[in-house]
PDB file of N, CA and C in Angstrom:
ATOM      1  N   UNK A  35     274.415 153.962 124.512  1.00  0.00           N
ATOM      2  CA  UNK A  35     274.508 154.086 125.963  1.00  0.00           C
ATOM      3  C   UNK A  35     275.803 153.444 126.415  1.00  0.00           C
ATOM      4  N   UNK A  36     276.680 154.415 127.278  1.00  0.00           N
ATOM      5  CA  UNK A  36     278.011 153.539 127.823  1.00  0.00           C
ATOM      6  C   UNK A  36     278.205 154.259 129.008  1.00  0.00           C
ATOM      7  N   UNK A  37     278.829 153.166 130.062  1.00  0.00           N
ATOM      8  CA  UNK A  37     279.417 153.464 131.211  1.00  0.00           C
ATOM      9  C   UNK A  37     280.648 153.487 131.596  1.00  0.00           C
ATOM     10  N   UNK A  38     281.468 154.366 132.411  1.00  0.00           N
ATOM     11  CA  UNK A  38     282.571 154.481 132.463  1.00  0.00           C
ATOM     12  C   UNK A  38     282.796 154.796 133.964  1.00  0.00           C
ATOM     13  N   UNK A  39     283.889 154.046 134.635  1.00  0.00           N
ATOM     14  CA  UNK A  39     283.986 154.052 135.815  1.00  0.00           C
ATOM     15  C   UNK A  39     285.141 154.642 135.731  1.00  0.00           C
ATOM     16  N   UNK A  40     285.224 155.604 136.990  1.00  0.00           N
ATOM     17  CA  UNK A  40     286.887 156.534 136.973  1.00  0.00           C
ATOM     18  C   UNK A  40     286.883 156.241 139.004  1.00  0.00           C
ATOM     19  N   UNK A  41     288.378 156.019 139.269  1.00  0.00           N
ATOM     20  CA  UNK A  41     288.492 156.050 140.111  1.00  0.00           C
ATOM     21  C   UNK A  41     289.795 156.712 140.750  1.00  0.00           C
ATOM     22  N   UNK A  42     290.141 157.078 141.656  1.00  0.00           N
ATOM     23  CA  UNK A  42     291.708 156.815 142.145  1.00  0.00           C
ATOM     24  C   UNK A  42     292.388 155.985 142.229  1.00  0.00           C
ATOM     25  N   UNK A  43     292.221 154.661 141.702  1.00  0.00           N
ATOM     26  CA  UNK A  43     293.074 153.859 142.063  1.00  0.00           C
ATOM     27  C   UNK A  43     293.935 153.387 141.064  1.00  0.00           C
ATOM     28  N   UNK A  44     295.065 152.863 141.029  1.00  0.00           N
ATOM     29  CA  UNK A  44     295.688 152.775 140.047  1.00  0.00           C
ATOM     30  C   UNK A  44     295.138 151.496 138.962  1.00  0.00           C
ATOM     31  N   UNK A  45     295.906 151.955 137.567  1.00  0.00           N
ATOM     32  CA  UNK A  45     295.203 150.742 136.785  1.00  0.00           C
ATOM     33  C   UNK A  45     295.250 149.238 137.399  1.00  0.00           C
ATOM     34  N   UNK A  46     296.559 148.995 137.761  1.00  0.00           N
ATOM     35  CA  UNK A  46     296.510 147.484 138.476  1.00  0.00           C
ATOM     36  C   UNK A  46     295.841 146.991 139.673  1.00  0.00           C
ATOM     37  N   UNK A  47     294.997 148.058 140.473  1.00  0.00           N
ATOM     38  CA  UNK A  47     294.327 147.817 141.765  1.00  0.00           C
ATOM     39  C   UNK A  47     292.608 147.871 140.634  1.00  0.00           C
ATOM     40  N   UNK A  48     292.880 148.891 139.720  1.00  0.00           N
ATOM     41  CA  UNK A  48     291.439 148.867 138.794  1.00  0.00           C
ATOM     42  C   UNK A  48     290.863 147.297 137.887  1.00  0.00           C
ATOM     43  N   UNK A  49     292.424 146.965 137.809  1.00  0.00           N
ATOM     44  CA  UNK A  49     292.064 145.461 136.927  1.00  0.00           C
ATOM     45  C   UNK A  49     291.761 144.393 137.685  1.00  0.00           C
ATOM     46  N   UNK A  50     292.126 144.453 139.021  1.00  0.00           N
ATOM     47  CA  UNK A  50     291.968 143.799 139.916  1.00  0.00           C
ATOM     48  C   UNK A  50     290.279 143.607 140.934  1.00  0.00           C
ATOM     49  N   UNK A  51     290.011 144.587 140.992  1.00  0.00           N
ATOM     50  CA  UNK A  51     288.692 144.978 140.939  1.00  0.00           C
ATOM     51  C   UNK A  51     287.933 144.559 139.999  1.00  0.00           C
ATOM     52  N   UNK A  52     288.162 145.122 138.298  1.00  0.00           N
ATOM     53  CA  UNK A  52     287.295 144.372 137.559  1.00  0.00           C
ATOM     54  C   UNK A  52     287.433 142.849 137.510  1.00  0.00           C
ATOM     55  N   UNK A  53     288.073 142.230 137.650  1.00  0.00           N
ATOM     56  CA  UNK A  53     288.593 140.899 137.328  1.00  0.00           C
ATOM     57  C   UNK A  53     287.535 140.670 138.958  1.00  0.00           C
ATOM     58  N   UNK A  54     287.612 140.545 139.556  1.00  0.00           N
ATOM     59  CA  UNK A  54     286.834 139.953 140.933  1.00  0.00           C
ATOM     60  C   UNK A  54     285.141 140.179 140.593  1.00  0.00           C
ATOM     61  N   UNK A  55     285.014 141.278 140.092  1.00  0.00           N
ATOM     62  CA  UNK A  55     283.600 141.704 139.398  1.00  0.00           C
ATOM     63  C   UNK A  55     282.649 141.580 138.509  1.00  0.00           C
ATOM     64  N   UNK A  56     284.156 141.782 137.499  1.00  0.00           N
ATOM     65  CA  UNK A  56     283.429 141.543 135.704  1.00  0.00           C
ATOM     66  C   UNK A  56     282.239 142.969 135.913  1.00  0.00           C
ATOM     67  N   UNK A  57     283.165 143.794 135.924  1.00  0.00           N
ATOM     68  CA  UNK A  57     281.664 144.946 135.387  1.00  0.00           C
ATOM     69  C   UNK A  57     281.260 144.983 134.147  1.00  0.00           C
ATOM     70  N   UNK A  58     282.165 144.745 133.251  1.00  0.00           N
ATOM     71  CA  UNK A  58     281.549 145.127 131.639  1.00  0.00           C
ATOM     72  C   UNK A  58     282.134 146.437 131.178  1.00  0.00           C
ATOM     73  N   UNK A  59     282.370 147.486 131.258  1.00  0.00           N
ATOM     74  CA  UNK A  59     282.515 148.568 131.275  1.00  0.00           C
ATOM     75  C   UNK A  59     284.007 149.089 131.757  1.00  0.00           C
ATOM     76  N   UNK A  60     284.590 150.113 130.787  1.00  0.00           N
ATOM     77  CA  UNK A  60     286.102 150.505 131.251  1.00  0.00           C
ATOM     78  C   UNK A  60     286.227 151.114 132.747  1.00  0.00           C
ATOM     79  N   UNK A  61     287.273 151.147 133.088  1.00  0.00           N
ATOM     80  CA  UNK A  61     287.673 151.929 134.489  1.00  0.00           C
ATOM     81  C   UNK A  61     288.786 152.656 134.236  1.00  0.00           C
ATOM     82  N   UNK A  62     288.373 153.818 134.292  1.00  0.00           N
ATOM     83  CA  UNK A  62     289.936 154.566 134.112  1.00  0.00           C
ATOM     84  C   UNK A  62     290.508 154.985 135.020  1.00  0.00           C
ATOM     85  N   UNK A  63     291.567 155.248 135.549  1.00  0.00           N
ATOM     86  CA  UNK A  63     292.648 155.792 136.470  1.00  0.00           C
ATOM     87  C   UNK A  63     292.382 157.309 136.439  1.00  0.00           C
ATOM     88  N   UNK A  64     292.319 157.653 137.955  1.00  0.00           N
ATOM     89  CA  UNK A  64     292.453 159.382 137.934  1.00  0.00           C
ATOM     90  C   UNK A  64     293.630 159.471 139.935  1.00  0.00           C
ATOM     91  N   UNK A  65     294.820 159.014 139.201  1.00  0.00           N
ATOM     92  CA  UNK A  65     295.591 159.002 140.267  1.00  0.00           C
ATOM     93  C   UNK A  65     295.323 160.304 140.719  1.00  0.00           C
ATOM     94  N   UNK A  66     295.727 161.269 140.363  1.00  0.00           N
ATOM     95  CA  UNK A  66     295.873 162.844 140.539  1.00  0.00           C
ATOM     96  C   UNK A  66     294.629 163.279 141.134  1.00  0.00           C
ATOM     97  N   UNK A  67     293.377 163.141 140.627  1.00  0.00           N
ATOM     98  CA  UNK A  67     292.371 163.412 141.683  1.00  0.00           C
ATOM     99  C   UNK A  67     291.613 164.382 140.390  1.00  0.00           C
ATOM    100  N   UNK A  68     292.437 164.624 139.224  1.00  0.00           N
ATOM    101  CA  UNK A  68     291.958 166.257 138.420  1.00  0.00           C
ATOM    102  C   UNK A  68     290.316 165.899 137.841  1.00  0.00           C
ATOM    103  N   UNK A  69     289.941 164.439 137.628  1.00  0.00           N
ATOM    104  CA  UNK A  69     288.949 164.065 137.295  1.00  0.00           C
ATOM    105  C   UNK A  69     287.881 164.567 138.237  1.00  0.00           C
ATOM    106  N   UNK A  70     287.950 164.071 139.211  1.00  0.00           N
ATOM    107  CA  UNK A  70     287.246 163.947 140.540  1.00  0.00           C
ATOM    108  C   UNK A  70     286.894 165.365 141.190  1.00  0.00           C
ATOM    109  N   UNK A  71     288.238 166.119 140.967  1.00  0.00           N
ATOM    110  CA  UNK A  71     288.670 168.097 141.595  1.00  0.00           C
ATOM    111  C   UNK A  71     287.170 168.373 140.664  1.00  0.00           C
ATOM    112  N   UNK A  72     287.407 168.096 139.036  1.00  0.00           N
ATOM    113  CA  UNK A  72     286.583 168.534 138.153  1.00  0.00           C
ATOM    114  C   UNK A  72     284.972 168.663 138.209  1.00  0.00           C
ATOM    115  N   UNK A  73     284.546 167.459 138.765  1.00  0.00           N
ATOM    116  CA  UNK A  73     283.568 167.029 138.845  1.00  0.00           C
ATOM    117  C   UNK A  73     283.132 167.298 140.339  1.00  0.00           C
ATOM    118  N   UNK A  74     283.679 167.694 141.401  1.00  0.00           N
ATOM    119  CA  UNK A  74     283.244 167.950 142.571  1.00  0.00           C
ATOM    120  C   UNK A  74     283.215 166.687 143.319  1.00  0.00           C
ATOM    121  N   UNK A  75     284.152 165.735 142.906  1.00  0.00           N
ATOM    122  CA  UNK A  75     283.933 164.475 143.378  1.00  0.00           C
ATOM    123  C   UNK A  75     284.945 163.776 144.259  1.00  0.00           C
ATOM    124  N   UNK A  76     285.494 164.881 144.875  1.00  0.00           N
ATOM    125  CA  UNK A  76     286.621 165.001 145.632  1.00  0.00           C
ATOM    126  C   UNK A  76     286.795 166.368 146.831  1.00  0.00           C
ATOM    127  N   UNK A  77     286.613 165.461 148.031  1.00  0.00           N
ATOM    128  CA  UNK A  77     286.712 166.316 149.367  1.00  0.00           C
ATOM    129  C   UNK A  77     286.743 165.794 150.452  1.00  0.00           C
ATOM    130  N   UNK A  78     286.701 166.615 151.609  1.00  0.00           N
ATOM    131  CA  UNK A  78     286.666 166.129 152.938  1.00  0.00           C
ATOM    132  C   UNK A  78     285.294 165.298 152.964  1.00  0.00           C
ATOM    133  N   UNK A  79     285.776 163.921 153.440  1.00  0.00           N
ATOM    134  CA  UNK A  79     285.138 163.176 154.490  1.00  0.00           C
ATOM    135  C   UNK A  79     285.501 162.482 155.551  1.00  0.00           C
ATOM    136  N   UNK A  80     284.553 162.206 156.484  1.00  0.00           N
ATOM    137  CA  UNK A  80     285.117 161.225 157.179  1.00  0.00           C
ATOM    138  C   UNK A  80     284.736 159.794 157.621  1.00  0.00           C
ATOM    139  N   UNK A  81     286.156 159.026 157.738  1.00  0.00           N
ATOM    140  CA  UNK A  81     286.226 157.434 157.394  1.00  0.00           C
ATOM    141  C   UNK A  81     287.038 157.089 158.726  1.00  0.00           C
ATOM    142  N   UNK A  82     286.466 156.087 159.393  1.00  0.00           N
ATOM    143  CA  UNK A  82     286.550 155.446 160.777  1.00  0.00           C
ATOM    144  C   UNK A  82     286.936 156.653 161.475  1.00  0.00           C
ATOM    145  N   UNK A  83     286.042 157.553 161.485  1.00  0.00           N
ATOM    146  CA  UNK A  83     285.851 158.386 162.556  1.00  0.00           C
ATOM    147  C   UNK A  83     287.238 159.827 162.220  1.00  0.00           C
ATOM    148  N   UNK A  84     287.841 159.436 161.120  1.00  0.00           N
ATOM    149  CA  UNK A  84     288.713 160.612 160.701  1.00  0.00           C
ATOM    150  C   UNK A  84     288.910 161.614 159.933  1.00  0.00           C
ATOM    151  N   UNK A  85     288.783 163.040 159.548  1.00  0.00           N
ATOM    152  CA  UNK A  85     288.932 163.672 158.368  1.00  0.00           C
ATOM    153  C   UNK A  85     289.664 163.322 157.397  1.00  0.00           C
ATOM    154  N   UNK A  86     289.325 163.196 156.097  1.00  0.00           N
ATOM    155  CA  UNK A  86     290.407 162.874 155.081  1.00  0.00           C
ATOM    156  C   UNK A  86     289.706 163.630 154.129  1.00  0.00           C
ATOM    157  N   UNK A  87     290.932 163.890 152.820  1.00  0.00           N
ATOM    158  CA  UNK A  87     290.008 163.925 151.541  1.00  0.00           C
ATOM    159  C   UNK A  87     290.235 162.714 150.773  1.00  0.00           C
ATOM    160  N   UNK A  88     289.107 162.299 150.055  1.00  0.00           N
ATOM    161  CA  UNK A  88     288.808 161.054 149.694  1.00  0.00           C
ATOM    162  C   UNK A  88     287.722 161.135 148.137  1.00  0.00           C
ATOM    163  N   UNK A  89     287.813 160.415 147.950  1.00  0.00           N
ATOM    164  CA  UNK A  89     286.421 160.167 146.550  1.00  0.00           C
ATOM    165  C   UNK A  89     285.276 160.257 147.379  1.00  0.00           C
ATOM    166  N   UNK A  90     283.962 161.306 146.865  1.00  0.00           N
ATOM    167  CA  UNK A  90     282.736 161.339 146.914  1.00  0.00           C
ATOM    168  C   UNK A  90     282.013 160.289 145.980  1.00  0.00           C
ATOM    169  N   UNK A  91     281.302 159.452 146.226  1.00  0.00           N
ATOM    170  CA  UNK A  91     280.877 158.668 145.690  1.00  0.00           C
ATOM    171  C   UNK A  91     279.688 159.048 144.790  1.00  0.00           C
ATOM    172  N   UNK A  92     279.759 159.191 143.967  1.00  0.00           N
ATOM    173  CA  UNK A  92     279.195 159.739 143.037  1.00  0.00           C
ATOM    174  C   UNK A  92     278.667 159.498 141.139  1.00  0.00           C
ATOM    175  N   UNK A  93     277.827 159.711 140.673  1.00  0.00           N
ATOM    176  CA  UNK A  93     277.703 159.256 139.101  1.00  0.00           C
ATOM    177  C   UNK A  93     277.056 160.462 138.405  1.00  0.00           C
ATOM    178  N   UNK A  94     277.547 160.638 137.090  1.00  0.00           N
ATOM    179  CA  UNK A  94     277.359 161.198 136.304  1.00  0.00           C
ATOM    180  C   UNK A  94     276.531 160.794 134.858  1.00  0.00           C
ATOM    181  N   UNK A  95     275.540 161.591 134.476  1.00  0.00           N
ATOM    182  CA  UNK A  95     274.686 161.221 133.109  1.00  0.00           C
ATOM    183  C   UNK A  95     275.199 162.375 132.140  1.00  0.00           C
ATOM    184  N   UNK A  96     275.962 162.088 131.366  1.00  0.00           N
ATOM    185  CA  UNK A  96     276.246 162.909 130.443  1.00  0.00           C
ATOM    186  C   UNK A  96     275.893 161.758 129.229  1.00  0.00           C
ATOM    187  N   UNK A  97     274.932 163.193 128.356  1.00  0.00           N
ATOM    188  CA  UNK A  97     274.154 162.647 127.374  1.00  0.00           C
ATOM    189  C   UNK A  97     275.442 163.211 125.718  1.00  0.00           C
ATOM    190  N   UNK A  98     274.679 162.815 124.863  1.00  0.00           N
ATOM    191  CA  UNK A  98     275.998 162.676 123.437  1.00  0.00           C
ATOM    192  C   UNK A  98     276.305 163.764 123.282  1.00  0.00           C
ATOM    193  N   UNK A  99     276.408 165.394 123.561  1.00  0.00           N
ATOM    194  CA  UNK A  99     276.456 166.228 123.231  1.00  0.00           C
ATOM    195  C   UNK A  99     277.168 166.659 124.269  1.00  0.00           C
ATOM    196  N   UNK A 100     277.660 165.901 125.586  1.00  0.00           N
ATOM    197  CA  UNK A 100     278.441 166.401 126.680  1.00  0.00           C
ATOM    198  C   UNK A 100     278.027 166.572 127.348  1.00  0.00           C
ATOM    199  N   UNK A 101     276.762 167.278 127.349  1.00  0.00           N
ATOM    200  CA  UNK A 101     275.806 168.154 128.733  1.00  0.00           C
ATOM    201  C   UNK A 101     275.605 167.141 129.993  1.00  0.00           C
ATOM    202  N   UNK A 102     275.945 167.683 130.782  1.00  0.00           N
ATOM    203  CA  UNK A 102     275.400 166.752 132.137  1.00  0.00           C
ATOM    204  C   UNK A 102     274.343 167.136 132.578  1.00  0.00           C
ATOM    205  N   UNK A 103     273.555 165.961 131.924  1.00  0.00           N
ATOM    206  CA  UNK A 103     272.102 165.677 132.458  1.00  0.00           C
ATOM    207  C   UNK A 103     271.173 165.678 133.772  1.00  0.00           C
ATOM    208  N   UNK A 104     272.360 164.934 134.998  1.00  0.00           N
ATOM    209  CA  UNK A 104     271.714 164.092 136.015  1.00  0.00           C
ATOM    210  C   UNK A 104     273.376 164.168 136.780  1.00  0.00           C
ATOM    211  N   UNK A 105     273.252 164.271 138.389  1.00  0.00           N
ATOM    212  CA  UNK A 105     274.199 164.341 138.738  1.00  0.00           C
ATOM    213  C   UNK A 105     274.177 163.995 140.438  1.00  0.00           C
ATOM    214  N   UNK A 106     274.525 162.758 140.640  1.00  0.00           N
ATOM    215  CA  UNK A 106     274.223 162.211 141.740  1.00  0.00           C
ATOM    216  C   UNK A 106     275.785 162.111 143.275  1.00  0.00           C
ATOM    217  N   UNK A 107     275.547 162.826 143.819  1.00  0.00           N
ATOM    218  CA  UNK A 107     276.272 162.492 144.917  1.00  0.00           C
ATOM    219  C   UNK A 107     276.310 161.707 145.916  1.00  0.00           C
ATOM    220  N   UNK A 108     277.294 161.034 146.716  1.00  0.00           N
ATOM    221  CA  UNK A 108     277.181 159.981 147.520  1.00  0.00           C
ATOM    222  C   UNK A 108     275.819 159.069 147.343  1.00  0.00           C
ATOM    223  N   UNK A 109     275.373 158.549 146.365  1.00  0.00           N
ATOM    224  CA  UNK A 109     274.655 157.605 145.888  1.00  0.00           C
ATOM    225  C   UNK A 109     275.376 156.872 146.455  1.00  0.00           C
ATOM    226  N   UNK A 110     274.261 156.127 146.755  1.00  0.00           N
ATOM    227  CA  UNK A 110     274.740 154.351 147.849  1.00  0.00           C
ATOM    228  C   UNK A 110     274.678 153.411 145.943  1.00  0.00           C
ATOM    229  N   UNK A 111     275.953 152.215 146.364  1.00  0.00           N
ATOM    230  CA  UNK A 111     275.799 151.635 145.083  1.00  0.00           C
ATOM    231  C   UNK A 111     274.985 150.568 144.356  1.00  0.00           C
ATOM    232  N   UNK A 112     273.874 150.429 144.984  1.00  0.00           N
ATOM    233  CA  UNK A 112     272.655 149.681 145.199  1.00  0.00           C
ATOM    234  C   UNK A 112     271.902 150.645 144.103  1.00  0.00           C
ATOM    235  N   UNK A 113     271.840 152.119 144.465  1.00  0.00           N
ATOM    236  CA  UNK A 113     270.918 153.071 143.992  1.00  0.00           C
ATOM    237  C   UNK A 113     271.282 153.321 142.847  1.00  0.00           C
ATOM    238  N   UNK A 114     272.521 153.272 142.381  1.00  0.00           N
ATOM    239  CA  UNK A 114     273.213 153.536 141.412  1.00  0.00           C
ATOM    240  C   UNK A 114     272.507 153.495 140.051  1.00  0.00           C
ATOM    241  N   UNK A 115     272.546 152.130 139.660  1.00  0.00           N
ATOM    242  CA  UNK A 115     271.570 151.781 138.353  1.00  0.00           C
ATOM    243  C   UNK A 115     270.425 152.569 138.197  1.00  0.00           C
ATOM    244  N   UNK A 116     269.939 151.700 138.970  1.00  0.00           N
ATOM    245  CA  UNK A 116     267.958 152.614 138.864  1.00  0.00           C
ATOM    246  C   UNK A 116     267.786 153.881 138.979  1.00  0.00           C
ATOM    247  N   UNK A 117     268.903 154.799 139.642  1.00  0.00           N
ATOM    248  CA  UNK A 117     269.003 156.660 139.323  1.00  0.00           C
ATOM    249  C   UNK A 117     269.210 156.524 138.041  1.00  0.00           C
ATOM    250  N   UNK A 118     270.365 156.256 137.694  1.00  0.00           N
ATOM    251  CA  UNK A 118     270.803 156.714 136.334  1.00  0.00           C
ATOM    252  C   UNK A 118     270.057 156.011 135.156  1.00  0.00           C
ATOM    253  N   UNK A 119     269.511 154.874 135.265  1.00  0.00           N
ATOM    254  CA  UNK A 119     268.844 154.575 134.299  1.00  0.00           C
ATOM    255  C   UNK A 119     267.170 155.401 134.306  1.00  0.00           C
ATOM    256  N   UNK A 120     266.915 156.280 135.808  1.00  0.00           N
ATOM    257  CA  UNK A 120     265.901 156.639 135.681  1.00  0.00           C
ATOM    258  C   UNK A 120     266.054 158.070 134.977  1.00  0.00           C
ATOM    259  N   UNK A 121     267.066 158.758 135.190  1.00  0.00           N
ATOM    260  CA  UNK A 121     267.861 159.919 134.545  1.00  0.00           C
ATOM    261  C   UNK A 121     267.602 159.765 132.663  1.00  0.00           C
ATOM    262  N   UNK A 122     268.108 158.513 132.436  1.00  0.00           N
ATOM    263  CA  UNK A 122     268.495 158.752 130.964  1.00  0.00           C
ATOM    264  C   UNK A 122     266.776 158.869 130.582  1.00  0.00           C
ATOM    265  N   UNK A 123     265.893 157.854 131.256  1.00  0.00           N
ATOM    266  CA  UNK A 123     264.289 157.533 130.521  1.00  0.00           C
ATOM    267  C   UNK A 123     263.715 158.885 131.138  1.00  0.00           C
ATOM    268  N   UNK A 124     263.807 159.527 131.735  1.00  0.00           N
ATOM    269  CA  UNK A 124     263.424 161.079 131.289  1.00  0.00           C
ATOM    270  C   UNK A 124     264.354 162.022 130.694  1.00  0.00           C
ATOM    271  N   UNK A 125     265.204 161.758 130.583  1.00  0.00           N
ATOM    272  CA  UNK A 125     266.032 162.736 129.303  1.00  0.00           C
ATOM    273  C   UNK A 125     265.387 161.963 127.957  1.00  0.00           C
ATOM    274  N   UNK A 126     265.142 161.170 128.153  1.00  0.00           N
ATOM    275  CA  UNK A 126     264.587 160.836 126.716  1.00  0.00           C
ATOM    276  C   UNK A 126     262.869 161.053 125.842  1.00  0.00           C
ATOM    277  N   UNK A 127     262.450 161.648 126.882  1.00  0.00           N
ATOM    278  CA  UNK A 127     261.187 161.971 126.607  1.00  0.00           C
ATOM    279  C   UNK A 127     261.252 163.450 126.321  1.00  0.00           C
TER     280      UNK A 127
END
């Protein structure tokens, strides 16, 4: 089982983040957005009342074979864990 955090932000705003955090887990850089385009995890929203495109907040369960299992959008990050850990314990049955 591994987690992987991808964001827009650059590696030095990413290390900076982990370092305040300590997640445990890599963070990779997706300056370009192609991660995010890919995954549908990138579009219009709006933030203090303005249109932008921005990161959809979002997590992915991809099990060892690639397949995406479980696929959560704008998940609040509270919910985060307990979806995806509830994702993997029924993929596993």
């Amino acid at each position: 089982l591994s987690a992987v955090g991808i964001s827009p932000d650059s590696p030095q705003a990413q290390r900076r983040f982990d370092e305040r955090y300590c997640l445990g887990f890599p963070l990779l850089s997706d300056e370009d957005h192609a991660v995010a385009d890919a995954y549908g995890a990138w579009g219009r929203r709006t933030m203090y009342g303005e249109r932008t495109m921005a990161i959809i907040r979002s997590a992915f369960v991809i099990d060892e074979e690639g397949k995406i299992i479980e696929t959560l959008y704008e998940v609040k990050p509270e919910e985060t864990v307990p979806r995806v850990l509830g994702a993997i314990i029924a993929a596993s049955k």
